[in-house]
Amino acid sequence: MSRVDPAYLTGQSEGHLCSPAEAERLGALVHADTVASLAALRDAAAEAGFELEILSGFRGFRRQASIWNRKASGTIPVLDSLGVAMDIGRLSERDLVFAILRWSALPGASRHHWGTDVDVFDAKARPPGYEVELIPAEVDPGGMFGPLHAWLDDRIAAGASHGFFRPYDRDREGVAPERWHLSHGPIASAYEEHLTAAVLRATIVESALALKDTVLESLDEIYERFVTNTCRWHG
């Protein structure tokens, strides 16, 4: 893939996304070039007895910044590595930044900006009225969505997942493992290559992000630990 528009990389444009009609059919707004692959994966899941649905697809910079800022202010709980709410009043600004990054991407650096990444669950296994939380207990063996993810594991291992893989497959001391998060490797790998620390810095500098000065002071470390420190697609 040739040059990628920085506005696509950082969630500040929707020009790379699918049509409203396609989004309605899939249940989420995603990159235009992933529509066929997502539909094929969903059809394969249906044949296996699952109802694969997308809880989250494209997420723009403003929405990601809103999540970040609410966590920084304590409006949304900040969780530790075990999923337990932390007392952020006891944290330094640097420690708070890194605690937020464990579960929430830095605005401008979220893979959801690209439209190539989706959070999925099995709608057939969801109890009536249950609100999906996207937590390990849901997707681990024994969890309600565990069978879907075991099936996805097999498809990914066999190279039969229509280009999708798990960027947060295990704990690399950066982003916590997220089995629900799938990425379309053929496109996401190119976006990942073009999202440099310089592009990210320019985006953050112009933002109204909470804890911005602290983020900028540690941006090179954040970039290496939380942005590029992922499982790579080797299609």
mmCIF file of C-alpha atoms in Angstrom:
data_model
loop_
_atom_site.group_PDB
_atom_site.id
_atom_site.type_symbol
_atom_site.label_atom_id
_atom_site.label_comp_id
_atom_site.label_asym_id
_atom_site.label_seq_id
_atom_site.Cartn_x
_atom_site.Cartn_y
_atom_site.Cartn_z
ATOM 1 C CA MET A 1 0.000 0.000 0.000
ATOM 2 C CA SER A 2 1.311 3.462 -0.924
ATOM 3 C CA ARG A 3 1.105 6.510 1.334
ATOM 4 C CA VAL A 4 -1.752 6.482 3.869
ATOM 5 C CA ASP A 5 -3.423 9.777 4.710
ATOM 6 C CA PRO A 6 -2.417 10.737 8.292
ATOM 7 C CA ALA A 7 -6.037 11.701 8.944
ATOM 8 C CA TYR A 8 -7.004 8.057 8.313
ATOM 9 C CA LEU A 9 -4.238 6.822 10.594
ATOM 10 C CA THR A 10 -5.255 9.018 13.506
ATOM 11 C CA GLY A 11 -9.032 8.805 13.309
ATOM 12 C CA GLN A 12 -9.628 12.322 12.015
ATOM 13 C CA SER A 13 -11.293 11.349 8.734
ATOM 14 C CA GLU A 14 -13.846 8.776 7.597
ATOM 15 C CA GLY A 15 -12.875 8.815 3.930
ATOM 16 C CA HIS A 16 -11.495 5.259 4.079
ATOM 17 C CA LEU A 17 -14.653 3.710 5.499
ATOM 18 C CA CYS A 18 -17.466 1.667 3.992
ATOM 19 C CA SER A 19 -20.827 3.004 2.866
ATOM 20 C CA PRO A 20 -23.732 3.451 5.305
ATOM 21 C CA ALA A 21 -25.541 0.543 3.624
ATOM 22 C CA GLU A 22 -22.542 -1.749 4.110
ATOM 23 C CA ALA A 23 -22.196 -0.596 7.709
ATOM 24 C CA GLU A 24 -25.834 -1.433 8.343
ATOM 25 C CA ARG A 25 -25.430 -4.931 6.909
ATOM 26 C CA LEU A 26 -22.338 -5.600 9.024
ATOM 27 C CA GLY A 27 -23.552 -3.815 12.126
ATOM 28 C CA ALA A 28 -20.516 -1.529 12.259
ATOM 29 C CA LEU A 29 -18.615 1.109 10.311
ATOM 30 C CA VAL A 30 -15.354 -0.407 9.029
ATOM 31 C CA HIS A 31 -12.661 0.101 6.392
ATOM 32 C CA ALA A 32 -14.170 -0.254 2.929
ATOM 33 C CA ASP A 33 -11.668 -2.929 1.922
ATOM 34 C CA THR A 34 -12.524 -5.196 4.872
ATOM 35 C CA VAL A 35 -16.243 -5.541 4.144
ATOM 36 C CA ALA A 36 -16.010 -8.696 2.036
ATOM 37 C CA SER A 37 -13.618 -10.387 4.471
ATOM 38 C CA LEU A 38 -15.799 -9.589 7.469
ATOM 39 C CA ALA A 39 -18.875 -10.900 5.694
ATOM 40 C CA ALA A 40 -17.026 -14.106 4.792
ATOM 41 C CA LEU A 41 -15.837 -14.595 8.373
ATOM 42 C CA ARG A 42 -19.336 -14.016 9.693
ATOM 43 C CA ASP A 43 -20.763 -16.539 7.202
ATOM 44 C CA ALA A 44 -18.163 -19.127 8.207
ATOM 45 C CA ALA A 45 -19.004 -18.550 11.864
ATOM 46 C CA ALA A 46 -22.695 -19.031 11.132
ATOM 47 C CA GLU A 47 -21.980 -22.355 9.436
ATOM 48 C CA ALA A 48 -20.164 -23.395 12.620
ATOM 49 C CA GLY A 49 -23.144 -22.447 14.776
ATOM 50 C CA PHE A 50 -22.076 -18.980 15.955
ATOM 51 C CA GLU A 51 -23.605 -15.554 15.425
ATOM 52 C CA LEU A 52 -20.543 -13.351 15.128
ATOM 53 C CA GLU A 53 -21.432 -9.722 15.762
ATOM 54 C CA ILE A 54 -19.289 -6.608 15.919
ATOM 55 C CA LEU A 55 -19.551 -4.618 19.118
ATOM 56 C CA SER A 56 -17.103 -1.943 17.992
ATOM 57 C CA GLY A 57 -15.602 -1.100 14.620
ATOM 58 C CA PHE A 58 -14.333 2.316 13.580
ATOM 59 C CA ARG A 59 -13.777 4.726 16.449
ATOM 60 C CA GLY A 60 -12.736 8.274 15.617
ATOM 61 C CA PHE A 61 -10.242 10.489 17.407
ATOM 62 C CA ARG A 62 -12.899 12.530 19.186
ATOM 63 C CA ARG A 63 -14.614 9.492 20.640
ATOM 64 C CA GLN A 64 -11.294 7.965 21.731
ATOM 65 C CA ALA A 65 -10.287 11.277 23.302
ATOM 66 C CA SER A 66 -13.579 11.415 25.174
ATOM 67 C CA ILE A 67 -12.916 7.976 26.656
ATOM 68 C CA TRP A 68 -9.352 8.980 27.543
ATOM 69 C CA ASN A 69 -10.335 12.277 29.148
ATOM 70 C CA ARG A 70 -13.098 10.688 31.217
ATOM 71 C CA LYS A 71 -10.682 8.075 32.513
ATOM 72 C CA ALA A 72 -8.122 10.766 33.308
ATOM 73 C CA SER A 73 -10.745 12.668 35.322
ATOM 74 C CA GLY A 74 -12.039 9.570 37.103
ATOM 75 C CA THR A 75 -15.476 9.677 35.444
ATOM 76 C CA ILE A 76 -14.774 6.219 33.990
ATOM 77 C CA PRO A 77 -12.924 3.716 36.197
ATOM 78 C CA VAL A 78 -9.291 2.993 35.396
ATOM 79 C CA LEU A 79 -8.610 -0.720 35.772
ATOM 80 C CA ASP A 80 -5.452 -2.515 36.802
ATOM 81 C CA SER A 81 -4.118 -5.580 34.992
ATOM 82 C CA LEU A 82 -6.597 -7.799 36.876
ATOM 83 C CA GLY A 83 -9.553 -5.655 35.873
ATOM 84 C CA VAL A 84 -9.960 -4.065 39.313
ATOM 85 C CA ALA A 85 -10.768 -0.348 39.581
ATOM 86 C CA MET A 86 -7.821 1.726 40.801
ATOM 87 C CA ASP A 87 -7.732 4.715 43.139
ATOM 88 C CA ILE A 88 -6.287 7.178 40.630
ATOM 89 C CA GLY A 89 -5.880 9.817 43.317
ATOM 90 C CA ARG A 90 -2.880 7.851 44.544
ATOM 91 C CA LEU A 91 -1.178 7.832 41.135
ATOM 92 C CA SER A 92 1.301 10.273 39.655
ATOM 93 C CA GLU A 93 0.356 11.700 36.261
ATOM 94 C CA ARG A 94 2.844 9.390 34.563
ATOM 95 C CA ASP A 95 1.501 6.342 36.401
ATOM 96 C CA LEU A 96 -2.049 7.346 35.510
ATOM 97 C CA VAL A 97 -1.144 7.643 31.816
ATOM 98 C CA PHE A 98 0.361 4.182 31.783
ATOM 99 C CA ALA A 99 -2.549 2.726 33.754
ATOM 100 C CA ILE A 100 -5.045 4.082 31.208
ATOM 101 C CA LEU A 101 -2.959 2.727 28.344
ATOM 102 C CA ARG A 102 -3.225 -0.800 29.707
ATOM 103 C CA TRP A 103 -6.843 -1.005 28.507
ATOM 104 C CA SER A 104 -7.433 2.097 26.356
ATOM 105 C CA ALA A 105 -5.464 3.238 23.342
ATOM 106 C CA LEU A 106 -3.939 6.676 23.201
ATOM 107 C CA PRO A 107 -6.151 8.858 20.969
ATOM 108 C CA GLY A 108 -4.494 9.014 17.573
ATOM 109 C CA ALA A 109 -2.958 5.567 18.074
ATOM 110 C CA SER A 110 -6.039 3.361 18.319
ATOM 111 C CA ARG A 111 -6.207 0.599 15.723
ATOM 112 C CA HIS A 112 -9.950 1.249 15.649
ATOM 113 C CA HIS A 113 -9.182 4.547 13.882
ATOM 114 C CA TRP A 114 -8.180 2.522 10.848
ATOM 115 C CA GLY A 115 -11.497 0.704 10.454
ATOM 116 C CA THR A 116 -9.504 -2.527 10.095
ATOM 117 C CA ASP A 117 -10.060 -3.691 13.668
ATOM 118 C CA VAL A 118 -13.228 -4.941 15.315
ATOM 119 C CA ASP A 119 -14.336 -6.218 18.719
ATOM 120 C CA VAL A 120 -16.525 -9.287 18.281
ATOM 121 C CA PHE A 121 -18.799 -11.551 20.304
ATOM 122 C CA ASP A 122 -21.253 -14.409 19.786
ATOM 123 C CA ALA A 123 -24.760 -12.934 19.862
ATOM 124 C CA LYS A 124 -26.245 -16.423 20.048
ATOM 125 C CA ALA A 125 -24.459 -17.062 23.349
ATOM 126 C CA ARG A 126 -25.378 -13.738 24.948
ATOM 127 C CA PRO A 127 -28.126 -14.102 27.578
ATOM 128 C CA PRO A 128 -31.192 -11.887 27.072
ATOM 129 C CA GLY A 129 -30.566 -8.422 28.430
ATOM 130 C CA TYR A 130 -26.873 -9.025 29.046
ATOM 131 C CA GLU A 131 -24.601 -6.077 28.224
ATOM 132 C CA VAL A 132 -21.325 -7.246 26.714
ATOM 133 C CA GLU A 133 -18.400 -5.875 28.740
ATOM 134 C CA LEU A 134 -15.405 -7.115 26.725
ATOM 135 C CA ILE A 135 -13.643 -8.651 29.693
ATOM 136 C CA PRO A 136 -11.471 -11.797 29.914
ATOM 137 C CA ALA A 137 -14.154 -13.747 31.790
ATOM 138 C CA GLU A 138 -16.417 -13.568 28.739
ATOM 139 C CA VAL A 139 -13.899 -14.888 26.227
ATOM 140 C CA ASP A 140 -11.705 -17.274 28.209
ATOM 141 C CA PRO A 141 -12.389 -21.045 28.207
ATOM 142 C CA GLY A 142 -15.595 -21.516 30.171
ATOM 143 C CA GLY A 143 -16.808 -18.001 29.355
ATOM 144 C CA MET A 144 -19.997 -17.468 27.362
ATOM 145 C CA PHE A 145 -18.025 -16.484 24.255
ATOM 146 C CA GLY A 146 -15.215 -18.976 24.831
ATOM 147 C CA PRO A 147 -16.428 -21.432 22.137
ATOM 148 C CA LEU A 148 -16.483 -18.705 19.462
ATOM 149 C CA HIS A 149 -12.930 -17.700 20.308
ATOM 150 C CA ALA A 150 -11.705 -21.295 20.369
ATOM 151 C CA TRP A 151 -13.156 -21.637 16.865
ATOM 152 C CA LEU A 152 -11.439 -18.388 15.834
ATOM 153 C CA ASP A 153 -8.146 -19.686 17.269
ATOM 154 C CA ASP A 154 -8.403 -22.724 15.008
ATOM 155 C CA ARG A 155 -9.266 -20.636 11.953
ATOM 156 C CA ILE A 156 -6.394 -18.211 12.552
ATOM 157 C CA ALA A 157 -3.918 -21.044 13.096
ATOM 158 C CA ALA A 158 -5.074 -22.703 9.872
ATOM 159 C CA GLY A 159 -4.841 -19.487 7.844
ATOM 160 C CA ALA A 160 -8.592 -19.648 7.249
ATOM 161 C CA SER A 161 -9.690 -16.484 9.060
ATOM 162 C CA HIS A 162 -10.063 -14.318 5.929
ATOM 163 C CA GLY A 163 -7.084 -12.179 6.902
ATOM 164 C CA PHE A 164 -8.048 -11.587 10.523
ATOM 165 C CA PHE A 165 -5.701 -12.156 13.452
ATOM 166 C CA ARG A 166 -5.332 -11.115 17.107
ATOM 167 C CA PRO A 167 -2.916 -8.179 17.578
ATOM 168 C CA TYR A 168 -3.256 -8.446 21.366
ATOM 169 C CA ASP A 169 -2.936 -12.200 21.589
ATOM 170 C CA ARG A 170 -0.842 -12.295 24.759
ATOM 171 C CA ASP A 171 0.602 -10.052 27.441
ATOM 172 C CA ARG A 172 3.649 -8.176 26.172
ATOM 173 C CA GLU A 173 3.662 -5.750 29.135
ATOM 174 C CA GLY A 174 1.849 -3.220 26.978
ATOM 175 C CA VAL A 175 -1.816 -3.460 26.053
ATOM 176 C CA ALA A 176 -3.543 -6.193 28.036
ATOM 177 C CA PRO A 177 -4.540 -9.323 26.065
ATOM 178 C CA GLU A 178 -7.808 -8.814 24.163
ATOM 179 C CA ARG A 179 -9.174 -11.992 22.579
ATOM 180 C CA TRP A 180 -12.237 -10.116 21.382
ATOM 181 C CA HIS A 181 -10.129 -7.790 19.234
ATOM 182 C CA LEU A 182 -9.560 -8.885 15.621
ATOM 183 C CA SER A 183 -7.514 -7.040 13.017
ATOM 184 C CA HIS A 184 -7.544 -7.364 9.235
ATOM 185 C CA GLY A 185 -3.871 -8.013 8.623
ATOM 186 C CA PRO A 186 -3.508 -7.141 4.925
ATOM 187 C CA ILE A 187 -4.629 -3.553 5.502
ATOM 188 C CA ALA A 188 -3.793 -3.006 9.174
ATOM 189 C CA SER A 189 -0.144 -3.948 8.637
ATOM 190 C CA ALA A 190 0.254 -1.104 6.136
ATOM 191 C CA TYR A 191 -1.467 1.373 8.430
ATOM 192 C CA GLU A 192 0.757 0.252 11.288
ATOM 193 C CA GLU A 193 3.839 0.903 9.170
ATOM 194 C CA HIS A 194 2.721 4.446 8.356
ATOM 195 C CA LEU A 195 1.701 5.440 11.892
ATOM 196 C CA THR A 196 5.060 6.768 13.024
ATOM 197 C CA ALA A 197 5.888 8.398 16.338
ATOM 198 C CA ALA A 198 6.222 11.698 14.474
ATOM 199 C CA VAL A 199 2.706 11.458 13.043
ATOM 200 C CA LEU A 200 1.341 10.619 16.469
ATOM 201 C CA ARG A 201 3.238 13.454 18.158
ATOM 202 C CA ALA A 202 1.910 16.009 15.673
ATOM 203 C CA THR A 203 -1.626 14.810 16.365
ATOM 204 C CA ILE A 204 -1.293 14.946 20.153
ATOM 205 C CA VAL A 205 0.315 18.400 20.114
ATOM 206 C CA GLU A 206 -2.751 19.846 18.372
ATOM 207 C CA SER A 207 -5.268 18.075 20.654
ATOM 208 C CA ALA A 208 -7.049 19.007 23.873
ATOM 209 C CA LEU A 209 -6.054 15.735 25.482
ATOM 210 C CA ALA A 210 -5.977 15.398 29.253
ATOM 211 C CA LEU A 211 -2.468 14.748 30.594
ATOM 212 C CA LYS A 212 -1.086 15.908 27.238
ATOM 213 C CA ASP A 213 2.226 17.218 28.549
ATOM 214 C CA THR A 214 2.909 13.969 30.394
ATOM 215 C CA VAL A 215 1.984 11.943 27.318
ATOM 216 C CA LEU A 216 4.323 13.968 25.111
ATOM 217 C CA GLU A 217 7.192 13.597 27.601
ATOM 218 C CA SER A 218 6.856 9.796 27.421
ATOM 219 C CA LEU A 219 5.640 9.447 23.840
ATOM 220 C CA ASP A 220 8.604 7.497 22.490
ATOM 221 C CA GLU A 221 8.209 4.930 25.283
ATOM 222 C CA ILE A 222 4.437 4.838 24.806
ATOM 223 C CA TYR A 223 4.874 4.301 21.061
ATOM 224 C CA GLU A 224 7.241 1.368 21.561
ATOM 225 C CA ARG A 225 5.339 -0.262 24.412
ATOM 226 C CA PHE A 226 1.683 0.324 23.521
ATOM 227 C CA VAL A 227 1.527 1.031 19.772
ATOM 228 C CA THR A 228 4.035 -1.192 17.979
ATOM 229 C CA ASN A 229 4.387 -3.852 20.683
ATOM 230 C CA THR A 230 1.808 -6.215 19.162
ATOM 231 C CA CYS A 231 1.504 -9.520 17.383
ATOM 232 C CA ARG A 232 2.357 -8.918 13.729
ATOM 233 C CA TRP A 233 0.440 -10.321 10.806
ATOM 234 C CA HIS A 234 2.490 -12.692 8.656
ATOM 235 C CA GLY A 235 0.026 -13.477 5.902
#
